[in-house]
PDB file of C-alpha atoms in Angstrom:
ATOM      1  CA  UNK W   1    -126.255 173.027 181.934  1.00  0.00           C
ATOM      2  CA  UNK W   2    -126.059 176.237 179.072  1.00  0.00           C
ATOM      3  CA  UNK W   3    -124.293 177.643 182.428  1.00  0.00           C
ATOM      4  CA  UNK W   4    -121.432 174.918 182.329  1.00  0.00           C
ATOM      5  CA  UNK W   5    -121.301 174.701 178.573  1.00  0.00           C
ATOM      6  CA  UNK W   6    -120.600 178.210 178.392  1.00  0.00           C
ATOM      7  CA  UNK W   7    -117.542 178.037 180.778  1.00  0.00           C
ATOM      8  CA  UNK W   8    -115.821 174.889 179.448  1.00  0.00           C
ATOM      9  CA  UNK W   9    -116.246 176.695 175.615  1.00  0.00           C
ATOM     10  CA  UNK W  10    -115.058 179.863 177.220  1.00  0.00           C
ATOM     11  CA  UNK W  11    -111.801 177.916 178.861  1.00  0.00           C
ATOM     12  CA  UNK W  12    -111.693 175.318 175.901  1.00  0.00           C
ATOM     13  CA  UNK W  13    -111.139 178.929 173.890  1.00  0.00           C
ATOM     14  CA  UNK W  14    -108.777 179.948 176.541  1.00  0.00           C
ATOM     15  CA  UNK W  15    -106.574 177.228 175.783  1.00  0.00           C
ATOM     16  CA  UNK W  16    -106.443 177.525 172.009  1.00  0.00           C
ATOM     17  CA  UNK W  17    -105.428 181.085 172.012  1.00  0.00           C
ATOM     18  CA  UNK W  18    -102.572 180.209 174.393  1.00  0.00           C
ATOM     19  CA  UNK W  19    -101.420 177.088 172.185  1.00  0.00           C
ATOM     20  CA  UNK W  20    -101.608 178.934 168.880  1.00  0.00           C
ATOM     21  CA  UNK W  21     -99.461 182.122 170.645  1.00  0.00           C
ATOM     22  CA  UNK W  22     -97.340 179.824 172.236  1.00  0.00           C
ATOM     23  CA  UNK W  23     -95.855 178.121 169.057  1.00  0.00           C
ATOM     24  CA  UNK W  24     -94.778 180.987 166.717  1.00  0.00           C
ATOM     25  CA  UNK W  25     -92.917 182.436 170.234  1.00  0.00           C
ATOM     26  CA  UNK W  26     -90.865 178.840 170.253  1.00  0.00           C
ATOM     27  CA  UNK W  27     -90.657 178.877 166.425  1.00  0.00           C
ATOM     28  CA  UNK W  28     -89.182 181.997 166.710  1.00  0.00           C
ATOM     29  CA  UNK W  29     -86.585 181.674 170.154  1.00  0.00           C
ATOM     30  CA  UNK W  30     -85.077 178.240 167.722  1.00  0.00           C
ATOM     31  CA  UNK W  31     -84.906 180.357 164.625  1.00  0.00           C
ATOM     32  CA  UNK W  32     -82.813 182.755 166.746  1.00  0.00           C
ATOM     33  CA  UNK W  33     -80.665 180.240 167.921  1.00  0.00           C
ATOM     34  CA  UNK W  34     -79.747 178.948 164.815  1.00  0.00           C
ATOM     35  CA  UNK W  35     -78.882 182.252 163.648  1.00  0.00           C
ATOM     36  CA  UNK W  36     -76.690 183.140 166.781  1.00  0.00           C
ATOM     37  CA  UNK W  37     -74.878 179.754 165.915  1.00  0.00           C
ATOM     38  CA  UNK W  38     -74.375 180.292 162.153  1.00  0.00           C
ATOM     39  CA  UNK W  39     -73.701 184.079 163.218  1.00  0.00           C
ATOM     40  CA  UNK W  40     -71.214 182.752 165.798  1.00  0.00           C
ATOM     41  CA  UNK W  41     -69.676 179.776 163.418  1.00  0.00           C
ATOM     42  CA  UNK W  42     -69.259 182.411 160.574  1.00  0.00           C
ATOM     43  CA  UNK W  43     -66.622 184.873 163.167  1.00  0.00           C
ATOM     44  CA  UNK W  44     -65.004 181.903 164.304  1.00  0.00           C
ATOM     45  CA  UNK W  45     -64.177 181.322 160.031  1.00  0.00           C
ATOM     46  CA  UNK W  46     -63.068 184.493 159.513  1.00  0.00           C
ATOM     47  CA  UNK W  47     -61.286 184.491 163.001  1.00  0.00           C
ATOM     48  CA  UNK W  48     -59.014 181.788 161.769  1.00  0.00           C
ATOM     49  CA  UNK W  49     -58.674 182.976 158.201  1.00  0.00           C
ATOM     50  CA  UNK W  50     -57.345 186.094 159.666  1.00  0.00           C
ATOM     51  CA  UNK W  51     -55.090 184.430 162.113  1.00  0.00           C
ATOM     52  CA  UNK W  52     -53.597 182.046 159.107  1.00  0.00           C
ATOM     53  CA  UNK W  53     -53.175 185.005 156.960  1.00  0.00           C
ATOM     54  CA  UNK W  54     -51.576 187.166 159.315  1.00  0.00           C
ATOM     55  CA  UNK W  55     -50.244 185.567 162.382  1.00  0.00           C
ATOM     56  CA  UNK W  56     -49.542 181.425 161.940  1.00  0.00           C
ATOM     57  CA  UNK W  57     -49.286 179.318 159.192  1.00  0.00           C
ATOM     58  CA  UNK W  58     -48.679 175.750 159.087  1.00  0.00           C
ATOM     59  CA  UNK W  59     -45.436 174.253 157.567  1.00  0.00           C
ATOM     60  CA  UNK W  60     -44.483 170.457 156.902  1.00  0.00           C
ATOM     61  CA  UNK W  61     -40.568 170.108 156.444  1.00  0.00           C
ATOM     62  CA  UNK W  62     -39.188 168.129 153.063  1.00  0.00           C
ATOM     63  CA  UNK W  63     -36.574 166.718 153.018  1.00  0.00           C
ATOM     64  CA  UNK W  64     -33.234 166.104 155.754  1.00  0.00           C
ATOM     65  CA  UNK W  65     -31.531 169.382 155.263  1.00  0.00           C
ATOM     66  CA  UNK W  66     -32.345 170.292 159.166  1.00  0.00           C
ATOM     67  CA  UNK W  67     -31.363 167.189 160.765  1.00  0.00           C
ATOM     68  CA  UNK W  68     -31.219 166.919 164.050  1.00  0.00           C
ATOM     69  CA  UNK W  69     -33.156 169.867 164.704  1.00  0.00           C
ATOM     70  CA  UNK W  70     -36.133 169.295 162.395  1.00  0.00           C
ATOM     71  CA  UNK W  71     -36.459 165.696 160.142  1.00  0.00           C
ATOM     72  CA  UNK W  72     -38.549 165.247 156.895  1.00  0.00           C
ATOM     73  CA  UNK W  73     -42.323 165.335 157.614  1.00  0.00           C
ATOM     74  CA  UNK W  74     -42.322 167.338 161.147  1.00  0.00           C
ATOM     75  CA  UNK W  75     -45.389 169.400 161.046  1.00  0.00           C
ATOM     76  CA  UNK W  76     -44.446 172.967 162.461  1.00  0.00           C
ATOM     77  CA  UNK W  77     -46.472 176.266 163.344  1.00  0.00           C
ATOM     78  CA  UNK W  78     -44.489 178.969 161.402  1.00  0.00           C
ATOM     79  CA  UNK W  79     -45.162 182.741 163.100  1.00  0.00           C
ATOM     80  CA  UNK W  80     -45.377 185.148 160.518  1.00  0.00           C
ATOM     81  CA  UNK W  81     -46.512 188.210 162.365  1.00  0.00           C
ATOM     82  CA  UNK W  82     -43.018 187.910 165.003  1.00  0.00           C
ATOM     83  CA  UNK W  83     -40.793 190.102 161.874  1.00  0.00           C
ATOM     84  CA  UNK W  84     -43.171 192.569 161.613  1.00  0.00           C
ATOM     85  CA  UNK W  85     -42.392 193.497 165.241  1.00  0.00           C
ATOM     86  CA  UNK W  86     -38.502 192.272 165.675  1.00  0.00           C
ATOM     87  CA  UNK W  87     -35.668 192.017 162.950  1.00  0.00           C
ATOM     88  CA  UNK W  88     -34.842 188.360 162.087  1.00  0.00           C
ATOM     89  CA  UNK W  89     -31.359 187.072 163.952  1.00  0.00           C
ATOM     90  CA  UNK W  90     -28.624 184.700 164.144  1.00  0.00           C
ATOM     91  CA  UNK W  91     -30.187 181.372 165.013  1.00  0.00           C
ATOM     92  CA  UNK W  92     -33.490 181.918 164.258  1.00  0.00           C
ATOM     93  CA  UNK W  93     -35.410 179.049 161.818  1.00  0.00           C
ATOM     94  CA  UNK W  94     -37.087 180.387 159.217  1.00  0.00           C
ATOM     95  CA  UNK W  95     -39.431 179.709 156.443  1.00  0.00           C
ATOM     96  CA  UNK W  96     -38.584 181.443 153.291  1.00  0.00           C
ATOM     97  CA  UNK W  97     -39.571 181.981 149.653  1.00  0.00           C
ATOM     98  CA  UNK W  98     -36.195 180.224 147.704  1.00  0.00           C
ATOM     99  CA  UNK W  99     -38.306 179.921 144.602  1.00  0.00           C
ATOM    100  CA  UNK W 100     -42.153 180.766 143.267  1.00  0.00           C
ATOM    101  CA  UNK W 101     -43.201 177.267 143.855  1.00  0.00           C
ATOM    102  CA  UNK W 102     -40.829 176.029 146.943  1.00  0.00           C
ATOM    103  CA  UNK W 103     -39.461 177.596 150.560  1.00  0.00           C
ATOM    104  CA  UNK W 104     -37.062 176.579 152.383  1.00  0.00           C
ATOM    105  CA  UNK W 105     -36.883 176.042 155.995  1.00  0.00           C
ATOM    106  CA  UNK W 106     -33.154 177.202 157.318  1.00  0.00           C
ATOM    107  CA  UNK W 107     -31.444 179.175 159.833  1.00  0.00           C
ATOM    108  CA  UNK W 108     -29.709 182.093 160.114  1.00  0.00           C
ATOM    109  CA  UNK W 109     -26.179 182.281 160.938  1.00  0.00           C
ATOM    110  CA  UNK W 110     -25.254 185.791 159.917  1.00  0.00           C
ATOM    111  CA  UNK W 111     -27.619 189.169 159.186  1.00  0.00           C
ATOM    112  CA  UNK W 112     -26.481 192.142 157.095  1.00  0.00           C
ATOM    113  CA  UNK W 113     -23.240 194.273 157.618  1.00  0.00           C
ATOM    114  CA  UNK W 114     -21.454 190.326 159.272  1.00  0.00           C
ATOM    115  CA  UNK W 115     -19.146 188.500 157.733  1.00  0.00           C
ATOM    116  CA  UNK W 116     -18.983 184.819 157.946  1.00  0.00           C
ATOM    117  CA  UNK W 117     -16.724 182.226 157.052  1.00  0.00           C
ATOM    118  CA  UNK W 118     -15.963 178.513 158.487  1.00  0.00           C
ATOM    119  CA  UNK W 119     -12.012 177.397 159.178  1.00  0.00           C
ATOM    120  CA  UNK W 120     -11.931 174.207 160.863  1.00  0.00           C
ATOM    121  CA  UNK W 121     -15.610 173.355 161.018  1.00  0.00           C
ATOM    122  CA  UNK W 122     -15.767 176.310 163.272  1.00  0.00           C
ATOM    123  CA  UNK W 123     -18.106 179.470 162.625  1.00  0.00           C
ATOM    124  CA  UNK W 124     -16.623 182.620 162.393  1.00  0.00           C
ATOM    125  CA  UNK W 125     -18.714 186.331 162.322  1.00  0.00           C
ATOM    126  CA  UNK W 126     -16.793 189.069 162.059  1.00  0.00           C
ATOM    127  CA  UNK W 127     -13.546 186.971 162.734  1.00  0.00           C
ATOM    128  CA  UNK W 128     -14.553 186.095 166.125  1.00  0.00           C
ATOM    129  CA  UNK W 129     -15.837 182.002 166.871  1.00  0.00           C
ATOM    130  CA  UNK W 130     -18.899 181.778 167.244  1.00  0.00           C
ATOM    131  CA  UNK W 131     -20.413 178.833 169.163  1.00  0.00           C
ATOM    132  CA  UNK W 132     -23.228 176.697 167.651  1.00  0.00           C
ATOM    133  CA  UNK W 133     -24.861 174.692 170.817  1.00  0.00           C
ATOM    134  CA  UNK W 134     -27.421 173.127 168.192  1.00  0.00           C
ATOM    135  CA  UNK W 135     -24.449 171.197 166.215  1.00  0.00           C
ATOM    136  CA  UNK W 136     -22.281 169.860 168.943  1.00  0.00           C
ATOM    137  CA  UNK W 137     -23.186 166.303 168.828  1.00  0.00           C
ATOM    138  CA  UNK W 138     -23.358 166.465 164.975  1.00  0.00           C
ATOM    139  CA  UNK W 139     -19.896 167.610 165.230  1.00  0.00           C
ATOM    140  CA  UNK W 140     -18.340 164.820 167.500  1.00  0.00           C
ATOM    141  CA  UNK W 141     -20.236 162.639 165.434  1.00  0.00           C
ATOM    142  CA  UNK W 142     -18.335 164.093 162.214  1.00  0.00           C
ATOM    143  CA  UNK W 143     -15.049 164.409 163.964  1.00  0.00           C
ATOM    144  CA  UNK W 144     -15.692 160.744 165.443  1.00  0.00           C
ATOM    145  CA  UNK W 145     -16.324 159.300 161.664  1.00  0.00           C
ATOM    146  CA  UNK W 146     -13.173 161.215 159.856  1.00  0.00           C
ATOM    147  CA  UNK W 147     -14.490 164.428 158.217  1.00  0.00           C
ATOM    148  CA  UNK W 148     -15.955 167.930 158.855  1.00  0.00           C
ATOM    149  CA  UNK W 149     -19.386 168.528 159.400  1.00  0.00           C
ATOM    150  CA  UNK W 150     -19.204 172.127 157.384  1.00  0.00           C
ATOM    151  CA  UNK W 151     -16.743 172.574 154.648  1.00  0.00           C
ATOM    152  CA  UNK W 152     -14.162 175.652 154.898  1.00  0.00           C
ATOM    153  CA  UNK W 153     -15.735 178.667 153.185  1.00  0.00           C
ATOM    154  CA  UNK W 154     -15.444 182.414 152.921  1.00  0.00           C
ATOM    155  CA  UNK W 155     -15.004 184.628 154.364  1.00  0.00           C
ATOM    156  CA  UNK W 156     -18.552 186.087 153.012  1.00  0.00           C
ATOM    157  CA  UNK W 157     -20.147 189.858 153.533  1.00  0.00           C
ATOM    158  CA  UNK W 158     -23.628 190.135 154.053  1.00  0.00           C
ATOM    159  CA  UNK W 159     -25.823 192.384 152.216  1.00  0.00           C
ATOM    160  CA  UNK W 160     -27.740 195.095 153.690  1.00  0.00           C
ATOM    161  CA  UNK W 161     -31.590 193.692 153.032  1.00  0.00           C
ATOM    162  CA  UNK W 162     -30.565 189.975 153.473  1.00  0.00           C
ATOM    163  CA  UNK W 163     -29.762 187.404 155.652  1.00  0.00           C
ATOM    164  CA  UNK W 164     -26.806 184.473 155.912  1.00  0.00           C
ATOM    165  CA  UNK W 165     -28.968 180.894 156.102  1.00  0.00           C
ATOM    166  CA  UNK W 166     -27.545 177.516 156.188  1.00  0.00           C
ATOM    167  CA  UNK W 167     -29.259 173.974 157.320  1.00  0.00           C
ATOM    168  CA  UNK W 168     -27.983 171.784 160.755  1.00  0.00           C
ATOM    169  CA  UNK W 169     -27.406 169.378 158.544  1.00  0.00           C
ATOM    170  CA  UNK W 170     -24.735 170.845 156.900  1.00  0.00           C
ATOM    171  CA  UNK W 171     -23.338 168.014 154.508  1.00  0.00           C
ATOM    172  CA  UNK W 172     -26.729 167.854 153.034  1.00  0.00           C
ATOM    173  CA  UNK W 173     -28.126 171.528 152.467  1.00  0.00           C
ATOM    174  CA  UNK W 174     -28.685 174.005 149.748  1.00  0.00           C
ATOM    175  CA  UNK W 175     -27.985 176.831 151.892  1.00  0.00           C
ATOM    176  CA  UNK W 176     -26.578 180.365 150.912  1.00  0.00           C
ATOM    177  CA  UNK W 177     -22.988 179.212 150.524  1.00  0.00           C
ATOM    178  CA  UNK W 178     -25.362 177.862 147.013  1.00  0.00           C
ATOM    179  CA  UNK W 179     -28.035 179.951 146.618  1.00  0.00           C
ATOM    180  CA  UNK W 180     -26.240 183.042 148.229  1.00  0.00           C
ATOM    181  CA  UNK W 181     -28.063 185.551 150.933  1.00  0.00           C
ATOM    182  CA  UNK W 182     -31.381 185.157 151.081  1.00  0.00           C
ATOM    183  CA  UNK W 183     -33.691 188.943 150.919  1.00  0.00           C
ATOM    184  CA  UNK W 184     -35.810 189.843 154.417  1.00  0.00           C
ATOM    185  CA  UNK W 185     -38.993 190.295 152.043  1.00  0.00           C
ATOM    186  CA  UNK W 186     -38.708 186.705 150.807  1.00  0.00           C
ATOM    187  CA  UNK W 187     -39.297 185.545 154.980  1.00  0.00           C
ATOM    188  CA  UNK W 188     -42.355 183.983 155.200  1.00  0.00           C
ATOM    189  CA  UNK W 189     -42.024 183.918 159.424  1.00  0.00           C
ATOM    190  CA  UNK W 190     -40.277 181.883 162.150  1.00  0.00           C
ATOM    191  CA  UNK W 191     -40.713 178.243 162.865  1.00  0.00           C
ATOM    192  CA  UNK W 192     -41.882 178.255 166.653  1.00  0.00           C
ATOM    193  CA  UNK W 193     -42.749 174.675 167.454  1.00  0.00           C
ATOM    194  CA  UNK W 194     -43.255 171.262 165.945  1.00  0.00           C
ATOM    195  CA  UNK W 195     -46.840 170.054 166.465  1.00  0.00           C
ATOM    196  CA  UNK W 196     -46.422 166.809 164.719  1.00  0.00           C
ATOM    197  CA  UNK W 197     -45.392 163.754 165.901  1.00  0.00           C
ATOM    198  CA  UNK W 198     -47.112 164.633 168.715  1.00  0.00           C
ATOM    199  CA  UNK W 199     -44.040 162.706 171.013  1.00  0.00           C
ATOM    200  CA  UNK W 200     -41.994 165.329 169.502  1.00  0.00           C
ATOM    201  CA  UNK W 201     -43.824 168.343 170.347  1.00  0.00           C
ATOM    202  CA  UNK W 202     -41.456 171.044 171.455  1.00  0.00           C
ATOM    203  CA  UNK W 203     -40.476 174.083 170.997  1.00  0.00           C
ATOM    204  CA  UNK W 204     -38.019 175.013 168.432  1.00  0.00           C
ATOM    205  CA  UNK W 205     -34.043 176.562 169.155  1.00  0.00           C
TER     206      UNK W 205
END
């Protein structure tokens, strides 16, 4: 009987030294996991403050002054990092600084060194007609109800360092022909695509 007692102590001991080692070994493989996940959580932070400071930033539109193409309260995804690369051009929507507390969301009809004017709500750069594919229903419309959708003006220089905005909707839009040309530093980025309402998800042109 000492015989037996001795073995069932002996395994009895056996099993309390592999218990006791076995819980700081999982106490330690959770603690790791939590810190891969916090470790992991934490990149994915800085990942997206990067990517908003650098490369997209979100933009909600106020106001009608881009009607048809954009209407008050579209959510967009603006691409800041695209003018860093390319020069801004004619047609492209941007985002830009008008003031220290409000930008504007416009496009641009003319860059620096063109001259633009309108003559018969048709655009002219460098005296030659240039077509606007984004305003032809809002000009039948206009013609259709009596008046011109854009107002004669110029013809107008651009500056070297700026760029010639106005808004699609072009009886309702403080535009250069008020504020004048608008600098290439004050561009926050392009307007790519409107995320919200999601039924109007698109790209932007």
């Amino acid at each position: 009987m000492g015989r037996m007692d001795g073995v069932k102590s002996y395994i009895k001991g056996l099993n309390l030294v592999e218990q006791t080692s076995y819980q700081p070994r999982k106490s330690r493989k959770y603690k790791s996991e939590i810190y891969e996940w916090v470790k992991a959580l934490f990149f994915a932070v800085i990942l997206a403050l990067l990517i908003r400071a650098f490369v997209f930033v979100p933009f909600v539109v106020d106001g009608s002054s881009m009607v048809p193409t954009l209407e008050d309260t579209n959510r967009l995804i603006v691409n800041k990092l695209i003018y860093r690369i390319n020069s801004p051009g004619p047609g492209d929507v941007i985002v830009f600084h008008a003031t220290k507390e409000q930008d504007y969301i416009k496009r641009i009809i003319a860059t620096a060194g063109q001259t633009v004017a309108v003559r018969g709500d048709k655009l002219y750069i460098n005296g030659r007609i240039k077509d606007e594919p984004y305003l032809r229903a809002s000009k039948e419309q206009a013609k259709a109800d009596g008046f011109v959708l854009t107002e004669d003006f110029g013809p107008v220089r651009v500056p070297e360092g700026t760029v010639f905005v106005m808004g699609d909707n072009r009886r309702n839009s403080t535009d250069s022909r008020v504020i004048g040309p608008v600098r290439v530093d004050s561009i926050v980025g392009k307007a790519e695509v409107i995320v919200w309402p999601f039924h109007k998800f698109r790209m932007i042109h």
